[in-house]
Amino acid sequence: MAKPTQGELEQGVQSLKEENRRLRGQVSLLSDLSLRISSSLDLSTVLQRVVDAACDLTGARYGALAVFDGPGRIVQFFTHGISQAGRERIGPSPRGLGLLGQLQGPLRLADLSQHPSSVVFPPNHPAMKTFLGVPLRYGDESLGNLYLTEKQDGAEFTQDDEALLLLFAAQAALAVRKAGLHPGVETERRRLQ
């Protein structure tokens, strides 16, 4: 085995420094986003901030957060990347069929249409290929599922994206649970201002 040259050693050190900067930036962003989602006790606000922040964290163009009832039907659906007019053109919110209802753990796909549980998108729905989804859980309690599609740079979601999203989902579950325990607190605070 040949001994590395000085140039190769310097290049290796530079690569490590760049990776260190990238990781520090991700940790800082994760911290900032966790604070953002925790700054309200209004449950709808927290849920919307969770999906917005998850997209910011991973560079996803589209995101959704589904909240289910006991039988597994979607009762609330928050989105990122699709305007209100776009949502109206798509039609009613999903009911939890296909991939949306079957997420039990983290799932990262290069092409979600190739998954056996994938269903056809309704008319006027944006094209989506890459996928990253994680459940939101507080202990054994399921709080919903977080779905991300289409990285802004056109690449697939990475293992790093998945790891960051899992860390964020744990923070998000705490914020959602906290807001769920205090219904009406944020509304009352605004009324008193």
PDB file of C-alpha atoms in Angstrom:
ATOM      1  CA  MET A   1       0.000   0.000   0.000  1.00  0.00           C
ATOM      2  CA  ALA A   2       1.430   3.336  -1.108  1.00  0.00           C
ATOM      3  CA  LYS A   3       1.864   6.122   1.392  1.00  0.00           C
ATOM      4  CA  PRO A   4      -0.486   9.081   0.642  1.00  0.00           C
ATOM      5  CA  THR A   5       1.151  12.172  -0.779  1.00  0.00           C
ATOM      6  CA  GLN A   6       1.047  15.526   0.975  1.00  0.00           C
ATOM      7  CA  GLY A   7      -1.522  16.715  -1.599  1.00  0.00           C
ATOM      8  CA  GLU A   8      -3.760  13.706  -0.934  1.00  0.00           C
ATOM      9  CA  LEU A   9      -3.544  14.281   2.820  1.00  0.00           C
ATOM     10  CA  GLU A  10      -4.431  17.957   2.418  1.00  0.00           C
ATOM     11  CA  GLN A  11      -7.365  17.048   0.153  1.00  0.00           C
ATOM     12  CA  GLY A  12      -8.588  14.530   2.753  1.00  0.00           C
ATOM     13  CA  VAL A  13      -8.370  17.117   5.535  1.00  0.00           C
ATOM     14  CA  GLN A  14     -10.260  19.647   3.364  1.00  0.00           C
ATOM     15  CA  SER A  15     -12.994  17.064   2.681  1.00  0.00           C
ATOM     16  CA  LEU A  16     -13.343  16.380   6.412  1.00  0.00           C
ATOM     17  CA  LYS A  17     -13.584  20.114   7.139  1.00  0.00           C
ATOM     18  CA  GLU A  18     -16.322  20.527   4.505  1.00  0.00           C
ATOM     19  CA  GLU A  19     -18.268  17.546   5.878  1.00  0.00           C
ATOM     20  CA  ASN A  20     -17.917  18.964   9.391  1.00  0.00           C
ATOM     21  CA  ARG A  21     -19.329  22.328   8.203  1.00  0.00           C
ATOM     22  CA  ARG A  22     -22.210  20.575   6.437  1.00  0.00           C
ATOM     23  CA  LEU A  23     -23.093  18.524   9.514  1.00  0.00           C
ATOM     24  CA  ARG A  24     -22.885  21.576  11.794  1.00  0.00           C
ATOM     25  CA  GLY A  25     -25.222  23.416   9.430  1.00  0.00           C
ATOM     26  CA  GLN A  26     -27.724  20.549   9.491  1.00  0.00           C
ATOM     27  CA  VAL A  27     -27.656  20.340  13.284  1.00  0.00           C
ATOM     28  CA  SER A  28     -28.129  24.112  13.541  1.00  0.00           C
ATOM     29  CA  LEU A  29     -31.062  23.998  11.106  1.00  0.00           C
ATOM     30  CA  LEU A  30     -32.592  21.066  13.001  1.00  0.00           C
ATOM     31  CA  SER A  31     -32.339  23.050  16.225  1.00  0.00           C
ATOM     32  CA  ASP A  32     -33.874  26.180  14.671  1.00  0.00           C
ATOM     33  CA  LEU A  33     -36.740  24.222  13.127  1.00  0.00           C
ATOM     34  CA  SER A  34     -37.432  22.392  16.396  1.00  0.00           C
ATOM     35  CA  LEU A  35     -37.740  25.757  18.152  1.00  0.00           C
ATOM     36  CA  ARG A  36     -40.029  27.051  15.394  1.00  0.00           C
ATOM     37  CA  ILE A  37     -42.513  24.197  15.724  1.00  0.00           C
ATOM     38  CA  SER A  38     -42.497  24.389  19.525  1.00  0.00           C
ATOM     39  CA  SER A  39     -43.318  28.094  19.697  1.00  0.00           C
ATOM     40  CA  SER A  40     -47.101  27.641  19.497  1.00  0.00           C
ATOM     41  CA  LEU A  41     -49.735  25.697  21.411  1.00  0.00           C
ATOM     42  CA  ASP A  42     -52.292  25.920  18.590  1.00  0.00           C
ATOM     43  CA  LEU A  43     -52.440  22.366  17.214  1.00  0.00           C
ATOM     44  CA  SER A  44     -53.241  23.321  13.596  1.00  0.00           C
ATOM     45  CA  THR A  45     -50.392  25.835  13.594  1.00  0.00           C
ATOM     46  CA  VAL A  46     -47.970  23.257  14.984  1.00  0.00           C
ATOM     47  CA  LEU A  47     -49.009  20.625  12.436  1.00  0.00           C
ATOM     48  CA  GLN A  48     -48.569  23.045   9.521  1.00  0.00           C
ATOM     49  CA  ARG A  49     -45.189  24.178  10.873  1.00  0.00           C
ATOM     50  CA  VAL A  50     -44.077  20.546  11.183  1.00  0.00           C
ATOM     51  CA  VAL A  51     -44.662  19.802   7.501  1.00  0.00           C
ATOM     52  CA  ASP A  52     -43.146  23.141   6.423  1.00  0.00           C
ATOM     53  CA  ALA A  53     -40.068  22.598   8.588  1.00  0.00           C
ATOM     54  CA  ALA A  54     -39.602  19.006   7.402  1.00  0.00           C
ATOM     55  CA  CYS A  55     -39.475  20.272   3.816  1.00  0.00           C
ATOM     56  CA  ASP A  56     -36.965  22.971   4.802  1.00  0.00           C
ATOM     57  CA  LEU A  57     -34.813  20.398   6.587  1.00  0.00           C
ATOM     58  CA  THR A  58     -34.621  17.910   3.707  1.00  0.00           C
ATOM     59  CA  GLY A  59     -34.995  20.191   0.708  1.00  0.00           C
ATOM     60  CA  ALA A  60     -38.298  18.578  -0.282  1.00  0.00           C
ATOM     61  CA  ARG A  61     -40.487  20.455  -2.728  1.00  0.00           C
ATOM     62  CA  TYR A  62     -43.716  18.898  -1.450  1.00  0.00           C
ATOM     63  CA  GLY A  63     -44.745  17.658   1.947  1.00  0.00           C
ATOM     64  CA  ALA A  64     -47.820  16.445   3.763  1.00  0.00           C
ATOM     65  CA  LEU A  65     -48.757  15.503   7.284  1.00  0.00           C
ATOM     66  CA  ALA A  66     -51.730  13.193   7.763  1.00  0.00           C
ATOM     67  CA  VAL A  67     -53.588  12.767  11.056  1.00  0.00           C
ATOM     68  CA  PHE A  68     -55.698   9.609  11.297  1.00  0.00           C
ATOM     69  CA  ASP A  69     -58.783   8.628  13.291  1.00  0.00           C
ATOM     70  CA  GLY A  70     -59.047   5.296  15.136  1.00  0.00           C
ATOM     71  CA  PRO A  71     -60.121   3.233  12.072  1.00  0.00           C
ATOM     72  CA  GLY A  72     -57.229   4.631  10.018  1.00  0.00           C
ATOM     73  CA  ARG A  73     -58.966   7.279   7.905  1.00  0.00           C
ATOM     74  CA  ILE A  74     -57.235  10.618   7.364  1.00  0.00           C
ATOM     75  CA  VAL A  75     -59.105  13.313   9.322  1.00  0.00           C
ATOM     76  CA  GLN A  76     -56.631  16.180   8.864  1.00  0.00           C
ATOM     77  CA  PHE A  77     -54.202  16.718   6.000  1.00  0.00           C
ATOM     78  CA  PHE A  78     -51.640  19.552   6.012  1.00  0.00           C
ATOM     79  CA  THR A  79     -49.554  20.247   2.918  1.00  0.00           C
ATOM     80  CA  HIS A  80     -46.508  22.196   1.785  1.00  0.00           C
ATOM     81  CA  GLY A  81     -45.684  23.179  -1.795  1.00  0.00           C
ATOM     82  CA  ILE A  82     -49.229  23.141  -3.184  1.00  0.00           C
ATOM     83  CA  SER A  83     -51.298  26.324  -3.130  1.00  0.00           C
ATOM     84  CA  GLN A  84     -54.853  26.387  -1.816  1.00  0.00           C
ATOM     85  CA  ALA A  85     -56.088  26.751  -5.410  1.00  0.00           C
ATOM     86  CA  GLY A  86     -53.970  23.729  -6.374  1.00  0.00           C
ATOM     87  CA  ARG A  87     -55.464  21.691  -3.545  1.00  0.00           C
ATOM     88  CA  GLU A  88     -58.956  22.646  -4.671  1.00  0.00           C
ATOM     89  CA  ARG A  89     -58.186  21.524  -8.259  1.00  0.00           C
ATOM     90  CA  ILE A  90     -56.924  18.168  -6.941  1.00  0.00           C
ATOM     91  CA  GLY A  91     -60.153  17.569  -5.027  1.00  0.00           C
ATOM     92  CA  PRO A  92     -60.847  16.103  -1.601  1.00  0.00           C
ATOM     93  CA  SER A  93     -58.005  15.229   0.758  1.00  0.00           C
ATOM     94  CA  PRO A  94     -56.796  11.633   0.610  1.00  0.00           C
ATOM     95  CA  ARG A  95     -58.536   9.044   2.773  1.00  0.00           C
ATOM     96  CA  GLY A  96     -55.471   7.025   3.744  1.00  0.00           C
ATOM     97  CA  LEU A  97     -55.408   4.425   0.998  1.00  0.00           C
ATOM     98  CA  GLY A  98     -52.251   3.039  -0.542  1.00  0.00           C
ATOM     99  CA  LEU A  99     -48.874   4.120   0.736  1.00  0.00           C
ATOM    100  CA  LEU A 100     -50.327   6.937   2.872  1.00  0.00           C
ATOM    101  CA  GLY A 101     -52.154   4.528   5.140  1.00  0.00           C
ATOM    102  CA  GLN A 102     -49.484   1.852   5.413  1.00  0.00           C
ATOM    103  CA  LEU A 103     -46.466   3.735   6.732  1.00  0.00           C
ATOM    104  CA  GLN A 104     -45.282   1.831   9.826  1.00  0.00           C
ATOM    105  CA  GLY A 105     -41.682   3.031   9.889  1.00  0.00           C
ATOM    106  CA  PRO A 106     -39.362   5.190   7.819  1.00  0.00           C
ATOM    107  CA  LEU A 107     -39.663   4.590   4.094  1.00  0.00           C
ATOM    108  CA  ARG A 108     -37.395   6.051   1.403  1.00  0.00           C
ATOM    109  CA  LEU A 109     -38.146   5.375  -2.264  1.00  0.00           C
ATOM    110  CA  ALA A 110     -36.433   6.393  -5.494  1.00  0.00           C
ATOM    111  CA  ASP A 111     -39.747   5.949  -7.349  1.00  0.00           C
ATOM    112  CA  LEU A 112     -42.900   5.758  -5.272  1.00  0.00           C
ATOM    113  CA  SER A 113     -44.939   4.491  -8.241  1.00  0.00           C
ATOM    114  CA  GLN A 114     -42.936   1.252  -8.068  1.00  0.00           C
ATOM    115  CA  HIS A 115     -44.022   0.481  -4.484  1.00  0.00           C
ATOM    116  CA  PRO A 116     -46.651  -2.291  -4.306  1.00  0.00           C
ATOM    117  CA  SER A 117     -48.969  -0.090  -2.211  1.00  0.00           C
ATOM    118  CA  SER A 118     -48.770   2.907  -4.527  1.00  0.00           C
ATOM    119  CA  VAL A 119     -52.039   4.230  -5.961  1.00  0.00           C
ATOM    120  CA  VAL A 120     -52.655   6.501  -8.939  1.00  0.00           C
ATOM    121  CA  PHE A 121     -52.662  10.231  -8.206  1.00  0.00           C
ATOM    122  CA  PRO A 122     -55.915  12.089  -8.853  1.00  0.00           C
ATOM    123  CA  PRO A 123     -56.184  14.504 -11.811  1.00  0.00           C
ATOM    124  CA  ASN A 124     -54.378  17.844 -11.358  1.00  0.00           C
ATOM    125  CA  HIS A 125     -52.000  16.343  -8.762  1.00  0.00           C
ATOM    126  CA  PRO A 126     -48.342  17.363  -9.218  1.00  0.00           C
ATOM    127  CA  ALA A 127     -46.001  14.667 -10.503  1.00  0.00           C
ATOM    128  CA  MET A 128     -44.104  13.040  -7.658  1.00  0.00           C
ATOM    129  CA  LYS A 129     -41.425  10.379  -7.840  1.00  0.00           C
ATOM    130  CA  THR A 130     -38.949  10.392  -4.942  1.00  0.00           C
ATOM    131  CA  PHE A 131     -40.430   9.803  -1.498  1.00  0.00           C
ATOM    132  CA  LEU A 132     -39.448   9.910   2.157  1.00  0.00           C
ATOM    133  CA  GLY A 133     -41.972   9.178   4.873  1.00  0.00           C
ATOM    134  CA  VAL A 134     -41.852   8.718   8.637  1.00  0.00           C
ATOM    135  CA  PRO A 135     -44.513   8.203  11.278  1.00  0.00           C
ATOM    136  CA  LEU A 136     -44.935  10.719  14.110  1.00  0.00           C
ATOM    137  CA  ARG A 137     -45.131   8.813  17.373  1.00  0.00           C
ATOM    138  CA  TYR A 138     -45.214   9.838  20.987  1.00  0.00           C
ATOM    139  CA  GLY A 139     -44.245   6.646  22.799  1.00  0.00           C
ATOM    140  CA  ASP A 140     -46.696   4.054  21.483  1.00  0.00           C
ATOM    141  CA  GLU A 141     -49.220   6.700  20.408  1.00  0.00           C
ATOM    142  CA  SER A 142     -49.467   7.370  16.676  1.00  0.00           C
ATOM    143  CA  LEU A 143     -49.891  11.090  15.998  1.00  0.00           C
ATOM    144  CA  GLY A 144     -49.775  10.935  12.204  1.00  0.00           C
ATOM    145  CA  ASN A 145     -47.502  10.388   9.232  1.00  0.00           C
ATOM    146  CA  LEU A 146     -45.139  12.813   7.548  1.00  0.00           C
ATOM    147  CA  TYR A 147     -44.591  12.432   3.789  1.00  0.00           C
ATOM    148  CA  LEU A 148     -42.038  14.274   1.646  1.00  0.00           C
ATOM    149  CA  THR A 149     -41.527  14.133  -2.117  1.00  0.00           C
ATOM    150  CA  GLU A 150     -39.269  15.635  -4.765  1.00  0.00           C
ATOM    151  CA  LYS A 151     -36.041  17.087  -3.435  1.00  0.00           C
ATOM    152  CA  GLN A 152     -35.479  20.622  -4.743  1.00  0.00           C
ATOM    153  CA  ASP A 153     -32.201  19.607  -6.405  1.00  0.00           C
ATOM    154  CA  GLY A 154     -33.817  16.689  -8.287  1.00  0.00           C
ATOM    155  CA  ALA A 155     -31.824  14.066  -6.394  1.00  0.00           C
ATOM    156  CA  GLU A 156     -33.148  11.158  -4.353  1.00  0.00           C
ATOM    157  CA  PHE A 157     -33.560  11.449  -0.596  1.00  0.00           C
ATOM    158  CA  THR A 158     -30.470  10.160   1.193  1.00  0.00           C
ATOM    159  CA  GLN A 159     -29.792   8.163   4.332  1.00  0.00           C
ATOM    160  CA  ASP A 160     -28.762  11.480   5.922  1.00  0.00           C
ATOM    161  CA  ASP A 161     -32.159  12.975   5.004  1.00  0.00           C
ATOM    162  CA  GLU A 162     -33.874   9.983   6.588  1.00  0.00           C
ATOM    163  CA  ALA A 163     -31.783  10.194   9.768  1.00  0.00           C
ATOM    164  CA  LEU A 164     -32.411  13.949  10.095  1.00  0.00           C
ATOM    165  CA  LEU A 165     -36.136  13.490   9.476  1.00  0.00           C
ATOM    166  CA  LEU A 166     -36.328  10.788  12.147  1.00  0.00           C
ATOM    167  CA  LEU A 167     -34.660  13.122  14.662  1.00  0.00           C
ATOM    168  CA  PHE A 168     -36.976  15.930  13.634  1.00  0.00           C
ATOM    169  CA  ALA A 169     -40.034  13.657  13.843  1.00  0.00           C
ATOM    170  CA  ALA A 170     -39.203  12.906  17.488  1.00  0.00           C
ATOM    171  CA  GLN A 171     -39.067  16.643  18.233  1.00  0.00           C
ATOM    172  CA  ALA A 172     -42.233  17.212  16.193  1.00  0.00           C
ATOM    173  CA  ALA A 173     -44.099  14.521  18.120  1.00  0.00           C
ATOM    174  CA  LEU A 174     -43.280  16.301  21.384  1.00  0.00           C
ATOM    175  CA  ALA A 175     -44.516  19.633  19.990  1.00  0.00           C
ATOM    176  CA  VAL A 176     -47.704  18.053  18.592  1.00  0.00           C
ATOM    177  CA  ARG A 177     -48.408  16.215  21.836  1.00  0.00           C
ATOM    178  CA  LYS A 178     -47.820  19.388  23.875  1.00  0.00           C
ATOM    179  CA  ALA A 179     -50.192  21.389  21.647  1.00  0.00           C
ATOM    180  CA  GLY A 180     -52.772  18.592  21.763  1.00  0.00           C
ATOM    181  CA  LEU A 181     -52.764  18.689  25.563  1.00  0.00           C
ATOM    182  CA  HIS A 182     -53.587  22.400  25.552  1.00  0.00           C
ATOM    183  CA  PRO A 183     -56.537  22.883  23.181  1.00  0.00           C
ATOM    184  CA  GLY A 184     -57.637  26.479  22.940  1.00  0.00           C
ATOM    185  CA  VAL A 185     -54.680  27.939  24.888  1.00  0.00           C
ATOM    186  CA  GLU A 186     -53.250  29.759  21.851  1.00  0.00           C
ATOM    187  CA  THR A 187     -56.696  31.058  20.846  1.00  0.00           C
ATOM    188  CA  GLU A 188     -57.289  32.335  24.380  1.00  0.00           C
ATOM    189  CA  ARG A 189     -53.853  33.997  24.459  1.00  0.00           C
ATOM    190  CA  ARG A 190     -54.604  35.822  21.189  1.00  0.00           C
ATOM    191  CA  ARG A 191     -58.016  36.910  22.510  1.00  0.00           C
ATOM    192  CA  LEU A 192     -56.411  38.469  25.571  1.00  0.00           C
ATOM    193  CA  GLN A 193     -53.842  40.451  23.550  1.00  0.00           C
TER     194      GLN A 193
END
